[in-house]
Tab-separated table of C-alpha atoms and ligand atoms in Angstrom:
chain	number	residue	atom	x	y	z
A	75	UNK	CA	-2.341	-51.733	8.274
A	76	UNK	CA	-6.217	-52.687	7.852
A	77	UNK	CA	-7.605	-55.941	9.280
A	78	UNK	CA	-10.763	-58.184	8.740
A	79	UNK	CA	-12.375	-60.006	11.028
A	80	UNK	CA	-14.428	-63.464	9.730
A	81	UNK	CA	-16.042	-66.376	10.352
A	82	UNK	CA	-16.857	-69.623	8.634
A	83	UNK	CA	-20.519	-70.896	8.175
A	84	UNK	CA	-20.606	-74.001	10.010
A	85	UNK	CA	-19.244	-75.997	11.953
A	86	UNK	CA	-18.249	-78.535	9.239
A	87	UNK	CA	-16.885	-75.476	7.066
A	88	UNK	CA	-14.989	-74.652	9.990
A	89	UNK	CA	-13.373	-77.912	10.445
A	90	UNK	CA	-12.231	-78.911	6.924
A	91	UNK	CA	-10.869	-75.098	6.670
A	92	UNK	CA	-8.954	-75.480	10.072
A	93	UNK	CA	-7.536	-78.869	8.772
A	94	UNK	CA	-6.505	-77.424	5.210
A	95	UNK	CA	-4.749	-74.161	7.214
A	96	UNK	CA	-2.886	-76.694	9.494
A	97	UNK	CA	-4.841	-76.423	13.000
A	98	UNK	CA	-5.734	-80.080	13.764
A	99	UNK	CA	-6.949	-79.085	16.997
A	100	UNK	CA	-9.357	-77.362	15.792
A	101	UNK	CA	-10.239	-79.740	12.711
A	102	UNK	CA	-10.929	-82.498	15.056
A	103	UNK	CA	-12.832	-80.430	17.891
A	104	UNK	CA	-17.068	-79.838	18.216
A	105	UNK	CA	-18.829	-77.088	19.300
A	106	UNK	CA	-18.079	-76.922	22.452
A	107	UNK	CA	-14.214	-76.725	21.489
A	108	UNK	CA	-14.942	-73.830	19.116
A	109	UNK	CA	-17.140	-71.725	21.674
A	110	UNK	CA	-13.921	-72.025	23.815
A	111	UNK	CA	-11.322	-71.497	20.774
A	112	UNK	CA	-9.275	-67.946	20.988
A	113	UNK	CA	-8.749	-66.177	17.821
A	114	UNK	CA	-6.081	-66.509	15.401
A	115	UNK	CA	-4.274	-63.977	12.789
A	116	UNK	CA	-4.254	-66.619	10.105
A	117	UNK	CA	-3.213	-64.480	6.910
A	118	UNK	CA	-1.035	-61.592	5.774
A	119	UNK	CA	-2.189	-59.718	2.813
A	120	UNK	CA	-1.565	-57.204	0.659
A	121	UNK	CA	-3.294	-55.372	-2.196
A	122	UNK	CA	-2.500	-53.113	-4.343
A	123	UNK	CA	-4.869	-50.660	-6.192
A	124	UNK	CA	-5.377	-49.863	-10.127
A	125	UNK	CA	-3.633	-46.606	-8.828
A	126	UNK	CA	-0.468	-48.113	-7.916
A	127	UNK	CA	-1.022	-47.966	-3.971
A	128	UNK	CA	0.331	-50.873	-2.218
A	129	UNK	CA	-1.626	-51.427	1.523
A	130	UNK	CA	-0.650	-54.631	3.959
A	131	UNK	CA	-3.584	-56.177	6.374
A	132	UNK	CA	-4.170	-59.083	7.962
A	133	UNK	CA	-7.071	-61.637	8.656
A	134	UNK	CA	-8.266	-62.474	11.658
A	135	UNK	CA	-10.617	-65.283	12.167
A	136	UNK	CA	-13.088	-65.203	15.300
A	137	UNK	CA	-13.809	-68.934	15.437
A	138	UNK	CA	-17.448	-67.877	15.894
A	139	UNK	CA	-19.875	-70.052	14.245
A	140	UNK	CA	-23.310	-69.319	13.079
A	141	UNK	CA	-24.754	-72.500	15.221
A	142	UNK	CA	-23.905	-70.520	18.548
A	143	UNK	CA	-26.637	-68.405	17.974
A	144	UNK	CA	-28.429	-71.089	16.789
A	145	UNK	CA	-27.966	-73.194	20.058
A	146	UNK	CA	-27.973	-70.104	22.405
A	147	UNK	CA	-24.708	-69.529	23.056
A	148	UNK	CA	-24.644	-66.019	23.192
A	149	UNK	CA	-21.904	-65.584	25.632
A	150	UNK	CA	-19.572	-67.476	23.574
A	151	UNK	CA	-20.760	-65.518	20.634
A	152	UNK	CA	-19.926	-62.714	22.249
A	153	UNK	CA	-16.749	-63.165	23.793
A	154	UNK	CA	-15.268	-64.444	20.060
A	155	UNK	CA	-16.355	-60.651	18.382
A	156	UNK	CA	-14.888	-58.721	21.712
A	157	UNK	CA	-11.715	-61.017	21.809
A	158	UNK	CA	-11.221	-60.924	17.870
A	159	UNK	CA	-11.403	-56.869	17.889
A	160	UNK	CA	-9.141	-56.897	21.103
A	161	UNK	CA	-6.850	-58.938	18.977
A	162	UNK	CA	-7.040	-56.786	15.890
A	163	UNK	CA	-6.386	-53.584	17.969
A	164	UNK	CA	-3.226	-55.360	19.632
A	165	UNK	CA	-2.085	-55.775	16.632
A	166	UNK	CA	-1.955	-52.439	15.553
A	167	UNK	CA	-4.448	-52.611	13.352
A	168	UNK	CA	-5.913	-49.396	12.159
A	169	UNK	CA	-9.095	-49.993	10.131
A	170	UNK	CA	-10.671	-53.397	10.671
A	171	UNK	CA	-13.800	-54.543	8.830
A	172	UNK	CA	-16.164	-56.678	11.220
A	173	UNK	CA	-17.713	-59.490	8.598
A	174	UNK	CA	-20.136	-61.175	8.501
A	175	UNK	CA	-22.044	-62.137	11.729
A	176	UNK	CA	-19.492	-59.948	13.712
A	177	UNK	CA	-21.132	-56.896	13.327
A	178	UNK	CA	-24.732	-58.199	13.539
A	179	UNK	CA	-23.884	-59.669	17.396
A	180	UNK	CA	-21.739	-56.251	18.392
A	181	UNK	CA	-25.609	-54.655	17.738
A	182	UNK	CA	-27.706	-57.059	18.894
A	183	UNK	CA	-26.501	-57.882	21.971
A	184	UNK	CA	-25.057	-54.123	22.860
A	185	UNK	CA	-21.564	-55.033	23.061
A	186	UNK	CA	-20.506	-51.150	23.109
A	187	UNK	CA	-21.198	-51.619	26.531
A	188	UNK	CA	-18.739	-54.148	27.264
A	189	UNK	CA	-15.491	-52.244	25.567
A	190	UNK	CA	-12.704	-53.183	28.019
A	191	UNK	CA	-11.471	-56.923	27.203
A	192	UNK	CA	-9.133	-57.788	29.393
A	193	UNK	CA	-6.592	-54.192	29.804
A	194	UNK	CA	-7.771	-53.396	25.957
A	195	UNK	CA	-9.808	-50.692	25.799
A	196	UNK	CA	-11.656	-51.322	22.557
A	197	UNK	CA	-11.399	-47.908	20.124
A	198	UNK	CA	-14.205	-48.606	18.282
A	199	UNK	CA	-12.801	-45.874	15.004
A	200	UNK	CA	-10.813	-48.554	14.588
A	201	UNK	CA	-13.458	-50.616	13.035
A	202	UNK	CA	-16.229	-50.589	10.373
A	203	UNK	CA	-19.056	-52.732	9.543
A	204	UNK	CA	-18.339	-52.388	6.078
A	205	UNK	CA	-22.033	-52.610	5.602
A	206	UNK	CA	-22.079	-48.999	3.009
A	207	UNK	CA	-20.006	-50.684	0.699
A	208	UNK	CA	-21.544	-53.836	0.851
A	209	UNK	CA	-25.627	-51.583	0.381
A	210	UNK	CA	-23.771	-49.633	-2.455
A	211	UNK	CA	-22.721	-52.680	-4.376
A	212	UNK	CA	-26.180	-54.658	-4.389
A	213	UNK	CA	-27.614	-51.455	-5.324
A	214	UNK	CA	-24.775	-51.928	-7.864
A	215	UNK	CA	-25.670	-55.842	-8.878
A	216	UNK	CA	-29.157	-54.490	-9.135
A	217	UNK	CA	-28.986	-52.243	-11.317
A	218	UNK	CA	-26.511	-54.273	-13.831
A	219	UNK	CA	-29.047	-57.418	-13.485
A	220	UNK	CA	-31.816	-54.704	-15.151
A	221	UNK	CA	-29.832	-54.475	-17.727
A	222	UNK	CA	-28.546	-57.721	-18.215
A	223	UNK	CA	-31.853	-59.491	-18.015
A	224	UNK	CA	-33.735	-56.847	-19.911
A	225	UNK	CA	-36.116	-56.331	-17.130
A	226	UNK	CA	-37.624	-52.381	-16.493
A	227	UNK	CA	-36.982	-51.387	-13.217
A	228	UNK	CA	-39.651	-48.492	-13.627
A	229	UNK	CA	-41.997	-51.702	-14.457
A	230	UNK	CA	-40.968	-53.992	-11.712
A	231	UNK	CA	-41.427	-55.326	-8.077
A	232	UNK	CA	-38.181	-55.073	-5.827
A	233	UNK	CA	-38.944	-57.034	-2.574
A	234	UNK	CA	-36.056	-56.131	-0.027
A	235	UNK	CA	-36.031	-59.338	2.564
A	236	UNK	CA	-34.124	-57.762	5.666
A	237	UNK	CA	-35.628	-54.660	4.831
A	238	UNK	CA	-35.595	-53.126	8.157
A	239	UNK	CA	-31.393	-53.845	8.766
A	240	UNK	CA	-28.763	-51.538	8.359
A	241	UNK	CA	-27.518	-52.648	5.004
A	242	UNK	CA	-31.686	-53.565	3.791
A	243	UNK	CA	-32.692	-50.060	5.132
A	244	UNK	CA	-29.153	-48.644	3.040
A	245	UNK	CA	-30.518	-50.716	0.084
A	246	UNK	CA	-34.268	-48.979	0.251
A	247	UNK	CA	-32.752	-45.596	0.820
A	248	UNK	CA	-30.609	-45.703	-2.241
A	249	UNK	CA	-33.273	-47.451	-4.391
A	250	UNK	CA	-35.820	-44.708	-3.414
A	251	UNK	CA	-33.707	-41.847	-4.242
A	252	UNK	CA	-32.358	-43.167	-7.220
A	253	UNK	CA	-34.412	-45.206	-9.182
A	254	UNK	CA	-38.500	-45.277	-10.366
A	255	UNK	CA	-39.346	-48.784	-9.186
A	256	UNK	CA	-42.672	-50.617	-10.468
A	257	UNK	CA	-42.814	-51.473	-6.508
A	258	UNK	CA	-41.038	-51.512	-3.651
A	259	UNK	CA	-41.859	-54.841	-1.078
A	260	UNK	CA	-40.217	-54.416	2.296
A	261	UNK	CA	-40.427	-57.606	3.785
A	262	UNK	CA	-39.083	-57.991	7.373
A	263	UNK	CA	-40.718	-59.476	10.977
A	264	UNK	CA	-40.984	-56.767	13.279
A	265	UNK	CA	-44.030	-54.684	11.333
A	266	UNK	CA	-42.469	-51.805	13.461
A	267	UNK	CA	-39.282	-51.327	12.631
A	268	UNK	CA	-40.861	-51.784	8.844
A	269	UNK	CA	-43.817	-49.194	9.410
A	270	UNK	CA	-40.788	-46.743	11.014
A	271	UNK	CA	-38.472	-47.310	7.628
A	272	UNK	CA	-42.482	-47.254	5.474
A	273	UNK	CA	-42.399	-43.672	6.936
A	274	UNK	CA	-39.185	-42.656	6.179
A	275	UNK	CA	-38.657	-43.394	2.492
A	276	UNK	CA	-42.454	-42.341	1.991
A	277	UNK	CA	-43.164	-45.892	0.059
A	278	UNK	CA	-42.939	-49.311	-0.047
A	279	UNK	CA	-45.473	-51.965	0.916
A	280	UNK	CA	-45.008	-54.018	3.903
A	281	UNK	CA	-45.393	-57.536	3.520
A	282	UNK	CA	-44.316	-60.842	4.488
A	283	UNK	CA	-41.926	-63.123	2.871
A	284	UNK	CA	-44.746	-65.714	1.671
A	285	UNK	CA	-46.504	-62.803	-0.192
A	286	UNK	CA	-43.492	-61.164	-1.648
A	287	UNK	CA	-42.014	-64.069	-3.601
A	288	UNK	CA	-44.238	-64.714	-6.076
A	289	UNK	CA	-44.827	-60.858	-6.517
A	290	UNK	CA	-41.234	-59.816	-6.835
A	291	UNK	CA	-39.278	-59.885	-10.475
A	292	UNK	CA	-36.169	-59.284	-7.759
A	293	UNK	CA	-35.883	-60.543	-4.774
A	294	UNK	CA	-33.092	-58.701	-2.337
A	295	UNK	CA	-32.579	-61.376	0.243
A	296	UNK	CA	-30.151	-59.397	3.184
A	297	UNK	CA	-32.173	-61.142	6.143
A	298	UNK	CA	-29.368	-61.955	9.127
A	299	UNK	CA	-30.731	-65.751	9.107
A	300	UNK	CA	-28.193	-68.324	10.859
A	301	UNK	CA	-29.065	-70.771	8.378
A	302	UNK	CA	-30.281	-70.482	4.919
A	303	UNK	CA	-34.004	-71.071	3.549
A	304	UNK	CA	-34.901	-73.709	1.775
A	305	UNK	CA	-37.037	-72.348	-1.390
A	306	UNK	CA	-39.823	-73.833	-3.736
A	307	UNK	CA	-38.714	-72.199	-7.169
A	308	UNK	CA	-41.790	-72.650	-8.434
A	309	UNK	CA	-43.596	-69.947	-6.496
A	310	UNK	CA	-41.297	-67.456	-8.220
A	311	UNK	CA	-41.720	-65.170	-11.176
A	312	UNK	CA	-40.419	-65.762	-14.410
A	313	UNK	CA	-37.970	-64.133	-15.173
A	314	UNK	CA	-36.919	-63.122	-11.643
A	315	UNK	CA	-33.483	-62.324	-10.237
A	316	UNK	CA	-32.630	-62.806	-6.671
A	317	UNK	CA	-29.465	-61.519	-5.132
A	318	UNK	CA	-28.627	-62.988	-2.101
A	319	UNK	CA	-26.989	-60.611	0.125
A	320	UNK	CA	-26.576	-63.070	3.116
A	321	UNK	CA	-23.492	-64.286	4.783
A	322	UNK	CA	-24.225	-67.810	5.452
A	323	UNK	CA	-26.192	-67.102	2.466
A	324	UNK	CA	-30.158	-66.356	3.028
A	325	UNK	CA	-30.909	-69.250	0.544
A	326	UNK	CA	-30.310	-72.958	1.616
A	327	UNK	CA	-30.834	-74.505	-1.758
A	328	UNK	CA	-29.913	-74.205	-5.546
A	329	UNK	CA	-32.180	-72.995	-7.632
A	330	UNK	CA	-32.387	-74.683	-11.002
A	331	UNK	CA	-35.447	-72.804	-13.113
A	332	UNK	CA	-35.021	-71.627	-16.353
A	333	UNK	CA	-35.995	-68.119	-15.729
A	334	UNK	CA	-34.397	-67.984	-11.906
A	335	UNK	CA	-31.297	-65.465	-11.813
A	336	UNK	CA	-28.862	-66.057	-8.891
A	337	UNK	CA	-26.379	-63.412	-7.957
A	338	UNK	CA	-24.215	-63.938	-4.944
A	339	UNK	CA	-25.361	-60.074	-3.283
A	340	UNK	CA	-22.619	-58.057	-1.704
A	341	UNK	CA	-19.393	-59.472	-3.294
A	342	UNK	CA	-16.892	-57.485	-5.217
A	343	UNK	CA	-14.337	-58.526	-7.931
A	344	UNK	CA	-10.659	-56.595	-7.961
A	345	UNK	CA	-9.027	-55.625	-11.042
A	346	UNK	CA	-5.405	-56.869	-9.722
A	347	UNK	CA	-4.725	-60.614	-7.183
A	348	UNK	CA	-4.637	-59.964	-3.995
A	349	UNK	CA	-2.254	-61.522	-2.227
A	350	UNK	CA	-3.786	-63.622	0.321
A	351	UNK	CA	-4.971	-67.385	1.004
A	352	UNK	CA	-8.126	-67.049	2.994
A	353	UNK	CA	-10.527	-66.333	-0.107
A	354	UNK	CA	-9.844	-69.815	-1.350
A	355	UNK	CA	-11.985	-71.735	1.476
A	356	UNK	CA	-15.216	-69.613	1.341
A	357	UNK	CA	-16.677	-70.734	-2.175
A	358	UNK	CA	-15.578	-68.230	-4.627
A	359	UNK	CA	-14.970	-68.869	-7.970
A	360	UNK	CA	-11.740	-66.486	-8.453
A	361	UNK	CA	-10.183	-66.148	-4.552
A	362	UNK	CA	-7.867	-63.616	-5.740
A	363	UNK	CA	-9.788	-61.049	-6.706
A	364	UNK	CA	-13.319	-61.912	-5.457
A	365	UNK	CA	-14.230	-61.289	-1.800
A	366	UNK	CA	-16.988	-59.838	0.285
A	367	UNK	CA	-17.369	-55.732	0.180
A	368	UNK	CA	-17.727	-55.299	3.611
A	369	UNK	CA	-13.542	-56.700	3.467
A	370	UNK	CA	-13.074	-54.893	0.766
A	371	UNK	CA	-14.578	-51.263	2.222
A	372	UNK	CA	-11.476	-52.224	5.268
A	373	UNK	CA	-9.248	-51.933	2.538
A	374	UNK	CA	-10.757	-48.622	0.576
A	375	UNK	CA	-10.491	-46.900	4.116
A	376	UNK	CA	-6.732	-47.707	4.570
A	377	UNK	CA	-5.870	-46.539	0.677
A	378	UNK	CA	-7.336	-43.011	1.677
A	379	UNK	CA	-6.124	-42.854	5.084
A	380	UNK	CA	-9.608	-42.940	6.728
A	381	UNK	CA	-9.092	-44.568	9.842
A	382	UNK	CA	-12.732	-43.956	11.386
A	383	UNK	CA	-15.434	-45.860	12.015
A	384	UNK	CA	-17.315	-44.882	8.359
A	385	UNK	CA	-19.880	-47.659	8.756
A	386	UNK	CA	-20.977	-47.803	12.600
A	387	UNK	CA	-24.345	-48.395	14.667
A	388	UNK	CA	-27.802	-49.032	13.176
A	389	UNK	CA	-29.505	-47.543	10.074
A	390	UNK	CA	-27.498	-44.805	10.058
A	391	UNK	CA	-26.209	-44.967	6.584
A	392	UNK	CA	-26.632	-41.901	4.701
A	393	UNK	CA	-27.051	-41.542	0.735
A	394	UNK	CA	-23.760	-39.809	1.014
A	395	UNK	CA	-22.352	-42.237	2.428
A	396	UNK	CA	-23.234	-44.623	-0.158
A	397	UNK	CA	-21.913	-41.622	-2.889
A	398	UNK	CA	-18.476	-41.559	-1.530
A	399	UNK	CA	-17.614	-45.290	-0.862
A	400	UNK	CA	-19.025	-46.183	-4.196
A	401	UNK	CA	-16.325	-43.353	-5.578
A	402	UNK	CA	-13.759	-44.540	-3.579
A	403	UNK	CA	-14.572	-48.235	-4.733
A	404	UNK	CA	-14.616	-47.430	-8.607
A	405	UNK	CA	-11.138	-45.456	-7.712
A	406	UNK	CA	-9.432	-48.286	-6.434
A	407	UNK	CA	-10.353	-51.000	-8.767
A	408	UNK	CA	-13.446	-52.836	-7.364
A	409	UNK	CA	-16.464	-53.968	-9.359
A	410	UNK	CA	-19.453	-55.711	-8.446
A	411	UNK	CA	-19.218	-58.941	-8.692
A	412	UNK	CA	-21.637	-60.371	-11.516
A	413	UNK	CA	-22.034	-63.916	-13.146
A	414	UNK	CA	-20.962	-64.735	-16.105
A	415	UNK	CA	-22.852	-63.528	-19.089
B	90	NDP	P1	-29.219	-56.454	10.543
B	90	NDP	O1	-29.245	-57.283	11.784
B	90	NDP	O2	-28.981	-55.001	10.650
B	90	NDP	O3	-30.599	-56.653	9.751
B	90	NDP	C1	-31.135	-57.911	9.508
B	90	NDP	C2	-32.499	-57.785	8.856
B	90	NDP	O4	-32.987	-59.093	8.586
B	90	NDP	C3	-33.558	-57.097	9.727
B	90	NDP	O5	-34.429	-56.389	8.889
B	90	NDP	C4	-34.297	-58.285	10.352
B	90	NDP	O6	-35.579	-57.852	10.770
B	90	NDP	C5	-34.311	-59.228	9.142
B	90	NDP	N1	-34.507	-60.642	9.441
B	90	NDP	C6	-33.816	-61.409	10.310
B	90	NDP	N2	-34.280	-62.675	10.275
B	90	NDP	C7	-35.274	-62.694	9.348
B	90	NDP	C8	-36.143	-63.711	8.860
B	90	NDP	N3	-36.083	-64.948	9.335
B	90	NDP	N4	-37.041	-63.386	7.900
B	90	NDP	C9	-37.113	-62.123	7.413
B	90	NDP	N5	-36.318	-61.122	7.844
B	90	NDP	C10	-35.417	-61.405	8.805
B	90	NDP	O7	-28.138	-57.174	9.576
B	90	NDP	P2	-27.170	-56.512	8.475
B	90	NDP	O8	-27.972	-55.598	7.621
B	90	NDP	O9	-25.939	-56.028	9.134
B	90	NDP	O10	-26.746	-57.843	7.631
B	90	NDP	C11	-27.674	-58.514	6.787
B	90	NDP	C12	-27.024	-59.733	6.113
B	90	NDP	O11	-25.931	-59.315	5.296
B	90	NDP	C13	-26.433	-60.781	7.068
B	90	NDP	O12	-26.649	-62.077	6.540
B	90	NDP	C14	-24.951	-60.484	7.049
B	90	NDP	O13	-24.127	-61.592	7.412
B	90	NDP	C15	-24.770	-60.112	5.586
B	90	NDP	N6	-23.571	-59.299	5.345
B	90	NDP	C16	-22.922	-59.445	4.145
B	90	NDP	C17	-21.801	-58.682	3.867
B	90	NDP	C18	-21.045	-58.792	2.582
B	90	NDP	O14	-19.955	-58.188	2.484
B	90	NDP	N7	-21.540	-59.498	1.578
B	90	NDP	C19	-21.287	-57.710	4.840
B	90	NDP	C20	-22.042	-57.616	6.045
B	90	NDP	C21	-23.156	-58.393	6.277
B	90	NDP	P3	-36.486	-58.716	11.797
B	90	NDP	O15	-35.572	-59.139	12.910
B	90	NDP	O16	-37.568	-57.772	12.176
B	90	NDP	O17	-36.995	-59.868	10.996
């Protein structure tokens, strides 16, 4: 059985979820009450593949919330990612896929170190990031936005916001091996860590996000931002296509330009329902066979019997890597998601 671990992206979000799932507790409680909040299993699913294979998981929700990190409450931010995986792995769990923020806290704040919750000894094979599948399939939504928009990727400027991360770095890696870009903008804080991945791929211009935008005819937003940004449309391009990686999403506002593409980065489409409920309270325009690929690479692990930790640490994702979850994504019956023509 696979499992996924998630959050909501607020506070509010959190609340009207918890009252439409039946948990008034937790619908009437603040902050304070969700820093405090155990996790919950809170759906059974099951999905079957275009090849016929039926596999069972479940969902487990954290109860962390973006505006813990926001307020500096790292313990409690913490203690919901160790306590959720403990969960999963009582459970039985064998493959769980840490979403979202989950897997961005286990890094940052070094929880490898702090394995034993409670008497669980946290197996850490027994999770994934799920951030290969999720690099693959922007690569993906890249790629098919070329085409769709008519724009030449040989003739255009990429700017990768987040470039330095472990799905951004993924993202350059790919886009470097595989494709002639105009220009490649890699757009991070830390001018380190962006010199470091500069050296690696052997291009890319290092810039910041204020000079990017209004150079880039794509925009690759995968920053790990708590809150979204709120953007002028005006300083972009025309035509330019941004797909926004970011989970809450990297952009605060809606962008209404005539010429401003919007493609919601990361996400995959199924070719059969799932059965499940959770999809249907986090803003997706066909729950039962639209999700996030970082859920969905949980799932491609258990249909091949790969219970290991195939997405794990820091920009360590290989172009092989990308090669084989992107085969065993096309195999099973997941697409990148893309709007409608
Ligand atoms: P990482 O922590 O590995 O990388 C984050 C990157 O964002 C770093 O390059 C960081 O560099 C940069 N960054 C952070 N804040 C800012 C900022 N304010 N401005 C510019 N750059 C910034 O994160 P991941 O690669 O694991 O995840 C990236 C995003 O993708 C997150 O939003 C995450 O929730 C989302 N995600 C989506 C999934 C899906 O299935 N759709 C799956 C998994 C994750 P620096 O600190 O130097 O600025």
């Amino acid at each position: 059985m696979f499992g996924l671990i998630g959050h909501l992206t607020s506070l509010t979000h959190a609340q009207r979820v918890a009252d439409k799932l039946g948990y008034p507790e937790y619908a009437d409680s603040d902050l304070e009450f969700w820093c405090m909040a155990p996790p919950q299993v809170v759906d059974e699913i099951t999905v079957t593949s275009i090849t016929g294979q039926k596999i069972h998981g479940q969902y487990v929700e954290s109860c962390f919330l973006p505006e813990m990190l926001a307020g500096g409450r790292v313990k409690a931010a913490c203690r919901k990612i160790l306590n959720a995986m403990a969960l999963a792995q009582r459970r039985g769990l064998s493959i769980t896929a840490l979403g979202g923020f989950s897997s961005i806290i286990f890094e940052n704040f070094r929880l490898d170190s702090l394995r034993r919750v409670r008497n669980i000894d946290l197996e850490v094979q027994r999770f994934t990031t799920g951030n290969t599948h999720t690099a693959y399939i922007i690569c993906q939504q890249l790629q098919l936005a070329a085409q769709r928009y008519v724009m030449d990727l040989a003739a255009a400027t990429v700017a990768v916001v987040g470039a330095s991360g472990d799905i951004g770095s993924a993202i350059c890696q790919w886009l470097a091996a595989h494709t002639q870009l105009g220009k490649l903008l890699l757009v991070a804080r830390d001018r380190q860590r962006l010199e470091e991945l500069q050296a690696n791929l052997k291009q890319g211009e290092i810039c910041s996000v204020e000079d990017a935008l209004p150079r880039a005819d794509f925009i690759v937003w995968v920053a790990s931002m708590n809150q979204g940004m709120v953007l002028n449309p005006q300083v972009l391009r025309d035509p330019c296509v941004i797909i926004d990686g970011g989970y809450p999403k990297n952009i605060a506002s809606s962008l209404q330009r005539q010429g401003v593409y919007v493609i919601d980065g990361g996400m995959v489409e199924h070719s059969l329902d799932i059965e499940w409920n959770i999809m249907q309270f986090l803003n997706v325009a066909n729950p039962a066979r639209q999700l996030f690929a970082c859920f969905a690479e949980s799932m491609l692990l258990e249909f091949e019997g790969l219970h290991t930790n195939f997405s794990w640490g820091r920009n360590l994702i290989t172009l092989e890597k990308l090669d084989l979850i992107g085969q065993l994504s096309r195999k099973h019956g997941f697409r990148p998601l893309m709007p409608e023509a």
